[in-house]
Steps between C-alpha positions, in 0.01 A plus 500: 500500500715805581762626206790446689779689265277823509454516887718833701728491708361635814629802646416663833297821478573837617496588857160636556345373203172351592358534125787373326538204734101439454548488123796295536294217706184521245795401231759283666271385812786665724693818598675603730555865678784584739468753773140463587590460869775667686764341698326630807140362395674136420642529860192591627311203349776259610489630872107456561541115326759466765300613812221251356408198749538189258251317711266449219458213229589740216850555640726251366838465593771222386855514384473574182189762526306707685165619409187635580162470334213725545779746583272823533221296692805348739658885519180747432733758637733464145268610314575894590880404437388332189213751308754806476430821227735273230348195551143627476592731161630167333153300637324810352681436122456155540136510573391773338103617558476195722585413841702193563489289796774295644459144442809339668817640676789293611882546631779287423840490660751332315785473738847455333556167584212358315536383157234388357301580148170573373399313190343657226113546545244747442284622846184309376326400858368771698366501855069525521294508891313162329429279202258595307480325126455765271548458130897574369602459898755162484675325669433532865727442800447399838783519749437553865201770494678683172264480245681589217366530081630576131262798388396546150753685260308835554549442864862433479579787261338738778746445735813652543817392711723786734791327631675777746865430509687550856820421363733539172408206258631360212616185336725398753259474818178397349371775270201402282534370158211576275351463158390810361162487321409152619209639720337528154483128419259379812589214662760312348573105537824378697540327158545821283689671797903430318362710166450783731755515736847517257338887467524543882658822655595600898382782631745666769252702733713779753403483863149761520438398131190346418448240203172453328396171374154373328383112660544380169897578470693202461793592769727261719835598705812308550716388778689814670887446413564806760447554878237761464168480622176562325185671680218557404156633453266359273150639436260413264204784390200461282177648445324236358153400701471107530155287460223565791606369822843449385819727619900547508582282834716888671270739270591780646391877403762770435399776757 
């Protein structure tokens, strides 16, 4: 169990700060870093996801949402937009001496008239081409032709979460709460879940910021109380190489 009266209060790094942020998510299991794309680059990335034909299964549209999974194998021709000089430096920091792949990319649209939450979990399951039983890799899940797995711990700690942010978020249109240092306690039963999250911060992110969160973060968001939207850019990284014959569902190389 976590101390929970000696945990920090989170604070968002400098601009530009790719090694302070790092430390910051090897202590709190998040950070987050204004500024690392420009107004222009966020409109950029926003107008090719617009010219995209949502013909495919992975584009989901409703409402409340709108979303699209296995963004960068839906819309190859983001991943220019998307691998600019900033974001590469902070990859670079992350991963230092090692080259990560990506492992799973996804937009979200929040539109302003949704309202809806996210309970609090930690990003256990992770997509896999097949099912392969290899020792510490439990549960499974089937759905459709998603094969999806929890990792061991080692696995888990390897990965690390960018979520770009395409608008101004905080508290009042869906912003990320968090508990800082919770990635260090593994997997933790819904049971124990209250004793953790009285400690729980949000974490405001500008539009062109990026936040950095570890698997194992305990995090949740609530309703949006304004009529903002919330897009978004979520990409998961890790350089960790899986059992024989096993493989991240949209591994894809960084060119």
């Amino acid at each position: 169990m976590i101390q929970l009266a000696t945990l920090p209060v989170l604070f968002p790094v400098a601009p530009n700060a790719p090694a302070a942020a790092a430390e910051q998510l090897a202590l709190n299991g998040c950070a987050t870093i204004p500024q690392v794309f420009s107004i222009q680059e966020v409109t950029q990335l926003l107008q090719i996801i617009d010219k995209a034909e949502a013909t495919s299964h992975n584009f989901r549209r409703t409402q409340d949402l709108f979303a699209i999974r296995n963004l960068l194998g839906e819309i190859p021709e983001l991943q220019r937009a998307l691998f600019t000089p900033k974001l590469r430096q902070l990859l670079d920091t992350l991963f230092p001496n090692t080259t990560p792949c990506l492992t799973k990319a996804i937009y979200f649209d929040k539109p302003a008239q949704s309202n809806w939450l996210v309970a609090w979990h930690q990003d256990l399951m992770h997509n896999v081409n097949q099912r392969l039983d290899f020792l510490g890799f439990s549960p499974w899940s089937t759905k459709s032709d998603n094969v999806s797995v929890q990792p061991p711990r080692e696995i888990l700690e390897s990965i690390c979460t960018l979520r770009l942010h395409l608008d101004d978020c905080n508290a009042t249109n869906g912003a990320l709460k968090v508990v800082p240092r919770s990635h260090q306690c593994g997997a933790i039963p819904a049971a124990n879940l209250p004793a953790y999250t009285l400690n729980a911060i949000t974490c405001p992110v500008p539009a062109g910021g990026v936040m950095l969160m570890k698997p194992l973060t305990l995090h949740a968001s609530n309703r949006s109380t304004s009529a903002r939207p919330r897009r978004v850019i979520h990409l998961e990284f890790s350089a960790a190489e899986l059992p024989s014959g096993l493989h991240w569902r949209e591994r894809l190389p960084i060119l």
